[in-house]
Amino acid sequence: MTRVFAAALALLLAAPAAPMAETAAQTVATGDLGLVIERATGSVLLVDQSDRAALARIGGLGDLSHASLVYSPDERFAYVFGRDGGLTKVDIVTRQIAARVMQAGNSIGGAISDDGKLVAVSNYEPGGVHIFDADTLEMVADIPTGSKTIGLVDAPGRRFVFSLWDAGETWIADLSGEVPQITKIPGIGKNPYDALITANGRTYIAGLFGEDGLTALDLWDDTPTPIRVLPGYGRGERQLPVYKMPHLEGWALTGRDFVLPAVGHHQVLWIDAATLTESGRTDTHGQPVFAMARPDGRQVWVNFAHPLNDTVQVIDTVTKQVIHQFKPGPAVLHMEFTPRGHQVWISVRDAGKVMIYDTRSFEKIGEIDADSPSGIFFTARAHRTGL
Amino acid sequence: MGDPRGHKVAPILGLACLGLGLLLLPDTARAADAPDPAPLKRLVHQDCGSCHGLTLKGGLGPDLRAPALAHYDPETLRTVILDGIPETAMPPWRPLLTEQEAAWIADYLLKEAPK
């Protein structure tokens, strides 16, 4: 069956793109593939989880420092959000750029709607959100905010939620009707720097840089109002310099808690998911950047800001204790678990490697050469709200 | 002005600690008198670039390319790098950089920083 299909596909592709036909046929199944951002060279590396190997490099994506991407529901297309405002649609079956637009001057991530039809990009300059047809990359909505816009996520019901760094507001854009409906929620707090949405699409949490604390919104509420979470969590403690903003994307929900990086404190914070109250703190090696839960929620892996970014700590979520610490190499930028959590892939920028570890034995089981790797994105994200 | 982290402490605590101290110092902090351009350039683009963009054209933090910094004199810019800007996301880099290194970076940004 597969061979017949592959042969048919090869025939189909033979006329317009003969050299690609064979490769395309070999990569029809994309469920265990992923892309690694190569930030300095403007390329993405197509990787195979099962083979722990790089399959192809796709270039021409512009400035990919701080780039991220989302996948189409069929796991064939990746929408890559570049720092320079470029939005690139990459076809991982043909290993080619399918479409590309320069949509702003300076961007910071994006999201895809629950139905896979719309791709939204949040921009610093000019501040706001642009929404595109996922098929053609034609712009279908322009939502200027007058502020650097961060923490853009998808929410169920063809909605996007994002926050305004300068204005301290969260906006909900509902694209389910003919005309986008915008709900503005003020009073989120000073300088929200990133946000997350829970996998069920109910709770949106914005982290604040300008004050200690976070703000949650219950999106099941008809008129969501800001809920302060851990207000003044570092009160009385000296605020430490933050050399890299933490990330809340890749949120971590363990058995019953969220785990989030503190800002200006070398800690991760535990928040009871039901009551949104503090349930613990764990001291860490440095300023956490990502606190990522293994998919089963039993472990949280944490990396750190410059100059302590050569180290990773693993925290057990039952005891909230650090159970393992190691140094993958210089400049650990990102971590991505396989969907069932048996492995973690770690990008080590200055080593030029993606390193692969077994999450139970902590043994290194492989590595892949990559050029200044940063974000790692497996296609299984296609089926997760908020990723 | 000497390096406050290595040279002052080492004679008191002995050679073993000198070794440890040097290990703990970032590479960029060792040659305080003559900053090594390569690691500093890397720091500017990779680490300042976390907020200001790899190409320094701005991100969460502002544009750091020479025309955007024209209103700064080198002394002031060095101080901003070392002490940060209170009430903003710009942190003090004094814990990680010597005065000479900060001066080198200020000079680099004002004169040479590429697009």
Coordinates of C-alpha atoms in Angstrom, one line a residue:
Chain A
M1 CA 0.0 0.0 0.0
T2 CA 2.7 2.4 1.0
R3 CA 4.8 1.5 -2.0
V4 CA 1.9 2.0 -4.3
F5 CA 1.2 5.3 -2.8
A6 CA 4.8 6.3 -2.9
A7 CA 5.1 5.3 -6.6
A8 CA 2.0 7.2 -7.4
L9 CA 3.3 10.3 -5.6
A10 CA 6.6 10.0 -7.4
L11 CA 4.7 9.9 -10.7
L12 CA 2.7 12.8 -9.8
L13 CA 5.7 14.9 -8.9
A14 CA 7.9 13.6 -11.7
A15 CA 6.7 16.1 -14.3
P16 CA 7.0 19.4 -12.5
A17 CA 9.8 18.6 -10.1
A18 CA 11.6 15.5 -11.1
P19 CA 14.6 15.8 -8.7
M20 CA 12.3 16.1 -5.7
A21 CA 10.1 13.1 -6.5
E22 CA 12.2 10.5 -4.9
T23 CA 12.8 12.5 -1.7
A24 CA 9.1 13.3 -1.4
A25 CA 8.2 9.7 -1.7
Q26 CA 10.5 8.8 1.2
T27 CA 9.0 11.4 3.6
V28 CA 5.3 10.9 3.2
A29 CA 4.9 10.0 6.9
T30 CA 5.8 13.1 9.0
G31 CA 4.6 12.0 12.4
D32 CA 8.1 11.5 13.8
L33 CA 9.7 14.4 12.1
G34 CA 10.7 17.8 13.4
L35 CA 12.4 21.0 12.5
V36 CA 15.4 22.6 14.2
I37 CA 15.9 26.4 13.8
E38 CA 19.4 27.3 12.7
R39 CA 19.4 30.8 13.9
A40 CA 22.5 32.3 12.3
T41 CA 22.1 30.9 8.8
G42 CA 18.4 31.4 8.3
S43 CA 17.8 27.7 7.7
V44 CA 15.8 24.9 9.3
L45 CA 17.0 21.4 9.7
L46 CA 14.5 18.6 9.1
V47 CA 15.1 15.8 11.6
D48 CA 13.8 12.3 12.2
Q49 CA 13.1 11.4 15.8
S50 CA 13.2 7.6 15.3
D51 CA 16.4 7.6 13.3
R52 CA 17.9 10.4 15.4
A53 CA 19.2 11.9 12.2
A54 CA 19.1 15.0 10.1
L55 CA 17.3 14.5 6.8
A56 CA 17.6 17.8 5.0
R57 CA 18.4 21.5 5.4
I58 CA 16.0 24.1 4.0
G59 CA 17.4 27.6 3.7
G60 CA 16.3 31.1 2.7
L61 CA 14.2 31.9 5.7
G62 CA 15.9 35.2 6.7
D63 CA 16.9 36.2 10.3
L64 CA 15.8 33.3 12.5
S65 CA 17.2 34.6 15.8
H66 CA 14.4 33.9 18.3
A67 CA 12.4 32.1 15.6
S68 CA 9.5 29.7 16.3
L69 CA 7.1 27.8 14.3
V70 CA 3.7 26.0 14.3
Y71 CA 2.5 23.1 12.2
S72 CA -0.6 22.6 10.0
P73 CA -3.1 20.0 11.2
D74 CA -1.8 17.4 8.6
E75 CA 1.8 17.8 9.8
R76 CA 2.9 18.7 6.3
F77 CA 3.5 22.4 6.6
A78 CA 5.5 24.4 9.1
Y79 CA 4.8 28.2 9.5
V80 CA 8.1 29.7 10.6
F81 CA 8.1 33.1 12.3
G82 CA 11.4 34.9 11.8
R83 CA 12.7 37.8 13.9
D84 CA 12.9 40.0 10.8
G85 CA 9.1 39.9 10.1
G86 CA 9.4 37.0 7.6
L87 CA 6.6 34.4 7.7
T88 CA 7.7 31.3 5.8
K89 CA 5.6 28.2 5.0
V90 CA 7.8 25.2 4.7
D91 CA 6.7 22.0 3.1
I92 CA 8.4 19.2 4.9
V93 CA 7.3 16.6 2.5
T94 CA 8.9 18.2 -0.6
R95 CA 11.5 19.9 1.7
Q96 CA 10.9 23.3 0.0
I97 CA 9.6 26.7 0.9
A98 CA 6.0 26.7 -0.2
A99 CA 5.3 30.4 0.4
R100 CA 7.0 33.3 2.1
V101 CA 5.9 36.9 3.0
M102 CA 7.7 39.8 4.8
Q103 CA 4.8 40.8 7.0
A104 CA 6.3 43.3 9.5
G105 CA 9.7 44.8 10.5
N106 CA 10.2 42.9 13.7
S107 CA 8.3 39.9 15.0
I108 CA 8.1 37.6 18.0
G109 CA 6.2 34.4 17.3
G110 CA 2.9 33.2 16.1
A111 CA 0.1 30.7 16.3
I112 CA -2.3 28.7 14.1
S113 CA -6.1 28.6 14.6
D114 CA -7.8 25.4 15.9
D115 CA -9.2 24.7 12.5
G116 CA -5.8 25.2 10.8
K117 CA -7.1 27.9 8.5
L118 CA -5.5 31.0 10.0
V119 CA -1.9 31.8 11.0
A120 CA -1.4 34.8 13.3
V121 CA 1.9 36.6 13.9
S122 CA 2.7 39.0 16.7
N123 CA 4.9 41.9 16.0
Y124 CA 7.1 44.4 17.9
E125 CA 7.3 46.8 15.0
P126 CA 4.8 47.9 14.0
G127 CA 3.2 46.6 17.2
G128 CA 0.2 44.3 16.6
V129 CA -1.0 41.1 15.1
H130 CA -1.3 40.1 11.5
I131 CA -3.5 37.2 10.5
F132 CA -3.0 35.2 7.3
D133 CA -4.8 32.6 5.3
A134 CA -2.8 29.4 6.1
D135 CA -3.2 28.2 2.5
T136 CA -2.0 31.3 0.6
L137 CA -0.4 33.5 3.3
E138 CA -2.6 36.3 2.1
M139 CA -3.3 38.7 5.0
V140 CA -6.9 38.5 6.2
A141 CA -6.8 40.7 9.2
D142 CA -4.6 43.5 10.7
I143 CA -4.9 44.2 14.4
P144 CA -2.7 47.1 15.3
T145 CA -2.2 47.4 19.1
G146 CA 0.2 50.4 19.4
S147 CA 2.4 48.3 21.6
K148 CA 4.9 45.6 21.3
T149 CA 2.8 42.5 21.2
I150 CA 3.8 39.2 23.0
G151 CA 2.4 36.0 24.3
L152 CA 0.3 35.2 21.2
V153 CA -1.5 31.8 21.5
D154 CA -4.4 30.1 19.8
A155 CA -7.6 29.4 21.7
P156 CA -10.5 27.2 20.9
G157 CA -13.2 28.7 18.7
R158 CA -11.0 30.3 16.1
R159 CA -9.6 32.7 18.6
F160 CA -6.2 34.2 19.2
V161 CA -5.1 35.7 22.6
F162 CA -2.1 38.1 23.0
S163 CA -0.8 40.7 25.3
L164 CA 0.6 44.2 25.1
W165 CA 4.1 44.8 26.6
D166 CA 3.7 48.5 26.8
A167 CA 0.0 48.8 27.7
G168 CA -0.3 45.9 30.1
E169 CA -3.5 44.6 28.3
T170 CA -4.6 41.2 26.9
W171 CA -6.7 41.1 23.8
I172 CA -8.8 38.3 22.5
A173 CA -9.4 38.2 18.8
D174 CA -12.4 36.1 17.7
L175 CA -12.1 35.2 14.1
S176 CA -15.1 32.9 14.0
G177 CA -17.4 35.4 12.2
E178 CA -17.1 37.6 9.2
V179 CA -15.4 40.4 11.0
P180 CA -12.8 39.9 13.8
Q181 CA -14.3 40.7 17.2
I182 CA -11.7 42.1 19.6
T183 CA -12.1 42.0 23.4
K184 CA -9.6 44.1 25.3
I185 CA -8.9 43.3 28.9
P186 CA -6.9 46.0 30.7
G187 CA -5.1 45.7 34.1
I188 CA -3.0 42.7 33.3
G189 CA 0.0 44.2 35.0
K190 CA 3.3 45.9 34.2
N191 CA 5.2 44.7 31.1
P192 CA 3.8 41.2 30.4
Y193 CA 6.7 39.5 28.6
D194 CA 5.2 36.1 27.6
A195 CA 2.2 34.0 28.1
L196 CA 0.9 30.5 27.9
I197 CA -2.5 28.8 27.4
T198 CA -3.3 25.5 29.1
A199 CA -3.8 22.5 26.8
N200 CA -7.5 22.5 27.4
G201 CA -7.6 26.1 26.2
R202 CA -9.2 27.4 29.4
T203 CA -6.5 29.4 31.2
Y204 CA -4.3 32.0 29.8
I205 CA -1.4 33.1 32.0
A206 CA 0.8 36.1 31.3
G207 CA 4.2 36.5 33.1
L208 CA 5.0 40.0 34.2
F209 CA 8.5 41.6 33.9
G210 CA 7.7 44.9 35.5
E211 CA 6.4 43.4 38.7
D212 CA 6.7 40.2 40.6
G213 CA 3.6 38.1 39.7
L214 CA 1.5 36.7 36.9
T215 CA -2.0 37.3 35.7
A216 CA -4.4 34.6 34.7
L217 CA -7.6 34.8 32.6
D218 CA -10.3 32.2 32.6
L219 CA -11.3 31.9 29.0
W220 CA -14.4 29.9 29.9
D221 CA -15.7 33.0 31.5
D222 CA -17.9 35.1 29.2
T223 CA -16.1 38.3 30.4
P224 CA -12.7 37.2 31.6
T225 CA -11.2 39.4 34.3
P226 CA -7.6 39.5 35.5
I227 CA -6.8 37.1 38.3
R228 CA -3.5 37.9 40.1
V229 CA -1.3 35.0 40.6
L230 CA 1.6 35.0 43.1
P231 CA 1.5 38.8 43.5
G232 CA 4.9 40.0 44.9
Y233 CA 6.4 36.5 44.9
G234 CA 9.9 37.8 45.3
R235 CA 9.1 40.5 47.9
G236 CA 11.9 41.2 50.2
E237 CA 14.4 39.4 48.1
R238 CA 17.0 41.1 46.0
Q239 CA 16.0 41.2 42.3
L240 CA 18.8 39.7 40.3
P241 CA 19.7 40.9 36.8
V242 CA 17.9 39.1 34.0
Y243 CA 20.1 38.5 31.0
K244 CA 17.5 36.7 29.0
M245 CA 13.8 36.8 29.2
P246 CA 12.2 33.5 30.3
H247 CA 9.7 31.8 28.1
L248 CA 6.3 30.5 29.1
E249 CA 5.6 28.8 25.8
G250 CA 6.1 25.1 26.4
W251 CA 4.2 25.5 29.7
A252 CA 4.6 22.8 32.2
L253 CA 1.6 21.2 33.9
T254 CA 2.7 18.4 36.1
G255 CA 0.3 16.3 38.1
R256 CA -1.5 19.2 39.7
D257 CA 0.8 22.2 39.4
F258 CA 2.1 24.6 36.8
V259 CA 5.8 25.2 36.9
L260 CA 7.0 28.5 35.7
P261 CA 10.3 30.4 35.7
A262 CA 10.6 33.2 38.2
V263 CA 11.9 36.5 36.9
G264 CA 14.9 38.0 38.6
H265 CA 15.1 35.1 41.1
H266 CA 16.9 31.9 40.6
Q267 CA 13.8 29.8 41.2
V268 CA 11.0 28.0 39.5
L269 CA 7.6 28.6 40.9
W270 CA 4.9 26.0 41.5
I271 CA 1.3 27.0 41.2
D272 CA -1.7 24.9 42.0
A273 CA -3.6 24.6 38.8
A274 CA -7.0 24.4 40.5
T275 CA -6.7 27.3 42.9
L276 CA -3.9 29.4 41.1
T277 CA -2.1 29.8 44.4
E278 CA 1.5 29.1 45.2
S279 CA 2.3 25.4 45.9
G280 CA 6.1 25.7 46.2
R281 CA 9.4 27.0 45.0
T282 CA 12.5 25.3 43.9
D283 CA 15.9 27.0 43.9
T284 CA 17.7 26.6 40.6
H285 CA 21.2 27.0 39.2
G286 CA 20.5 30.4 37.6
Q287 CA 17.7 32.4 36.0
P288 CA 15.5 29.8 34.3
V289 CA 14.6 30.4 30.7
F290 CA 12.5 27.3 29.9
A291 CA 10.8 25.0 32.5
M292 CA 9.5 22.2 30.4
A293 CA 7.5 19.3 31.8
R294 CA 8.1 15.9 30.3
P295 CA 4.8 14.9 28.7
D296 CA 3.8 12.6 31.5
G297 CA 4.4 15.4 34.0
R298 CA 6.8 13.5 36.2
Q299 CA 9.9 15.7 35.5
V300 CA 10.6 19.3 34.7
W301 CA 13.7 20.2 32.7
V302 CA 15.1 23.7 33.2
N303 CA 17.7 25.6 31.2
F304 CA 19.2 29.0 32.2
A305 CA 20.1 32.5 31.0
H306 CA 23.6 33.7 30.2
P307 CA 26.2 33.2 31.7
L308 CA 24.9 30.0 33.3
N309 CA 23.5 28.6 30.0
D310 CA 25.7 25.5 29.8
T311 CA 23.7 23.7 32.4
V312 CA 20.4 21.8 32.6
Q313 CA 18.6 20.7 35.8
V314 CA 15.9 18.1 36.1
I315 CA 13.4 18.5 38.9
D316 CA 11.2 15.7 40.2
T317 CA 7.6 16.9 40.3
V318 CA 6.6 14.8 43.2
T319 CA 9.3 15.9 45.6
K320 CA 10.0 19.3 43.8
Q321 CA 13.7 18.5 44.3
V322 CA 16.5 18.8 41.7
I323 CA 17.4 15.1 40.9
H324 CA 19.9 15.6 38.1
Q325 CA 22.2 18.3 36.8
F326 CA 24.5 18.2 33.9
K327 CA 26.3 20.4 31.3
P328 CA 25.3 19.5 27.7
G329 CA 27.6 22.3 26.5
P330 CA 27.9 26.0 25.8
A331 CA 24.6 27.9 25.3
V332 CA 21.7 25.5 25.8
L333 CA 18.9 27.3 24.1
H334 CA 15.9 24.9 23.9
M335 CA 14.6 21.5 24.8
E336 CA 11.9 19.4 23.1
F337 CA 10.5 16.1 24.3
T338 CA 9.4 13.3 22.1
P339 CA 5.6 13.1 22.3
R340 CA 5.7 10.2 24.8
G341 CA 8.6 11.7 26.7
H342 CA 11.1 8.9 26.4
Q343 CA 13.7 11.3 24.9
V344 CA 14.6 14.9 25.1
W345 CA 16.4 16.8 22.3
I346 CA 18.5 19.7 23.5
S347 CA 20.0 22.4 21.3
V348 CA 23.5 23.5 22.3
R349 CA 24.1 26.6 20.2
D350 CA 27.9 27.1 20.6
A351 CA 28.6 23.4 20.3
G352 CA 26.8 23.3 17.0
K353 CA 24.9 20.2 18.1
V354 CA 21.5 18.9 19.0
M355 CA 22.0 16.4 21.8
I356 CA 19.6 13.6 22.6
Y357 CA 19.1 12.1 26.0
D358 CA 17.1 9.3 27.5
T359 CA 14.9 10.9 30.1
R360 CA 15.0 8.0 32.5
S361 CA 18.7 7.0 32.5
F362 CA 19.8 10.6 31.6
E363 CA 22.3 9.0 29.3
K364 CA 23.2 10.7 26.1
I365 CA 22.0 8.6 23.2
G366 CA 22.9 10.6 20.2
E367 CA 23.7 13.9 18.7
I368 CA 23.1 15.7 15.4
D369 CA 25.2 18.5 13.9
A370 CA 23.4 21.7 13.4
D371 CA 24.5 25.3 12.7
S372 CA 23.8 27.5 15.8
P373 CA 20.7 25.5 16.7
S374 CA 17.9 27.1 18.8
G375 CA 14.2 26.0 18.8
I376 CA 13.4 22.4 18.2
F377 CA 9.8 21.6 17.1
F378 CA 8.4 18.1 16.6
T379 CA 5.4 17.7 14.4
A380 CA 3.3 16.3 17.2
R381 CA 2.8 19.9 18.3
A382 CA 0.3 20.1 15.4
H383 CA -2.3 18.6 17.6
R384 CA -1.8 20.6 20.8
T385 CA -3.6 23.8 21.7
G386 CA -1.1 26.6 22.5
L387 CA 1.8 25.0 20.7
Chain B
M1 CA 41.7 49.3 37.5
G2 CA 42.3 45.7 38.2
D3 CA 39.9 42.8 37.8
P4 CA 38.0 42.7 41.1
R5 CA 37.0 39.1 40.8
G6 CA 40.2 37.3 40.2
H7 CA 43.3 39.3 41.1
K8 CA 42.3 40.7 44.4
V9 CA 40.9 37.5 45.9
A10 CA 43.5 35.1 44.6
P11 CA 46.6 36.1 46.7
I12 CA 44.6 35.8 49.9
L13 CA 43.1 32.5 49.2
G14 CA 46.1 30.8 47.6
L15 CA 46.8 29.1 44.3
A16 CA 44.1 26.5 44.5
C17 CA 41.5 29.1 44.6
L18 CA 43.2 31.1 41.9
G19 CA 42.7 28.1 39.7
L20 CA 39.1 27.8 40.7
G21 CA 38.5 31.5 40.2
L22 CA 39.9 31.4 36.7
L23 CA 37.7 28.5 35.9
L24 CA 34.6 30.3 37.1
L25 CA 35.4 33.5 35.2
P26 CA 33.9 33.8 31.8
D27 CA 36.5 33.9 29.1
T28 CA 35.8 37.5 28.4
A29 CA 36.7 38.6 31.9
R30 CA 40.3 37.4 32.0
A31 CA 42.1 39.8 29.9
A32 CA 40.8 42.9 31.5
D33 CA 43.5 45.2 30.2
A34 CA 43.2 44.3 26.5
P35 CA 39.7 43.0 25.8
D36 CA 39.6 40.2 23.3
P37 CA 37.3 41.3 20.5
A38 CA 36.1 37.9 19.4
P39 CA 34.2 36.8 22.6
L40 CA 32.9 40.3 23.1
K41 CA 31.5 40.5 19.6
R42 CA 29.9 37.1 20.2
L43 CA 28.4 38.4 23.5
V44 CA 27.0 41.5 21.8
H45 CA 25.3 39.6 19.0
Q46 CA 24.3 36.5 20.8
D47 CA 23.5 37.7 24.4
C48 CA 22.7 41.4 23.9
G49 CA 20.9 40.0 20.9
S50 CA 18.5 38.1 23.1
C51 CA 16.6 41.3 23.5
H52 CA 18.1 43.6 20.9
G53 CA 18.1 41.1 18.0
L54 CA 21.0 39.1 16.5
T55 CA 21.5 41.9 14.0
L56 CA 21.0 44.5 16.8
K57 CA 18.1 46.2 15.0
G58 CA 15.9 45.9 18.0
G59 CA 13.4 43.5 19.6
L60 CA 12.0 43.8 23.1
G61 CA 14.9 46.2 23.6
P62 CA 15.6 49.1 21.3
D63 CA 17.7 49.3 18.1
L64 CA 21.5 49.3 18.9
R65 CA 22.8 50.1 15.5
A66 CA 25.1 53.2 15.4
P67 CA 22.6 55.7 14.0
A68 CA 20.1 54.8 16.7
L69 CA 22.8 55.4 19.4
A70 CA 24.1 58.7 18.0
H71 CA 22.8 60.6 20.9
Y72 CA 25.1 58.7 23.3
D73 CA 28.6 59.6 24.1
P74 CA 30.9 56.6 24.8
E75 CA 31.1 57.3 28.5
T76 CA 27.3 57.3 29.0
L77 CA 26.8 54.2 26.9
R78 CA 29.5 52.4 28.9
T79 CA 27.7 53.3 32.1
V80 CA 24.3 52.1 30.7
I81 CA 26.0 48.8 29.8
L82 CA 27.5 48.4 33.3
D83 CA 24.6 49.7 35.4
G84 CA 21.6 49.0 33.3
I85 CA 18.5 51.3 33.2
P86 CA 16.3 51.1 36.3
E87 CA 12.6 50.3 35.7
T88 CA 13.4 48.8 32.3
A89 CA 14.4 45.4 31.1
M90 CA 18.0 46.6 30.6
P91 CA 20.1 44.7 33.3
P92 CA 23.4 45.8 34.8
W93 CA 26.2 43.9 33.1
R94 CA 28.8 44.9 35.8
P95 CA 28.7 41.4 37.3
L96 CA 29.8 40.0 34.0
L97 CA 32.0 42.6 32.3
T98 CA 34.9 44.8 33.3
E99 CA 34.9 48.5 32.7
Q100 CA 37.4 48.0 29.8
E101 CA 35.1 45.4 28.2
A102 CA 32.1 47.7 28.5
A103 CA 34.0 50.5 27.0
W104 CA 35.1 48.3 24.1
I105 CA 31.4 47.3 23.5
A106 CA 30.3 51.0 23.7
D107 CA 32.9 51.9 21.1
Y108 CA 32.0 48.9 18.9
L109 CA 28.3 49.8 18.9
L110 CA 29.0 53.5 18.2
K111 CA 31.5 52.9 15.5
E112 CA 31.5 49.5 14.0
A113 CA 28.4 47.5 14.7
P114 CA 27.2 46.1 11.4
K115 CA 23.7 46.1 10.2

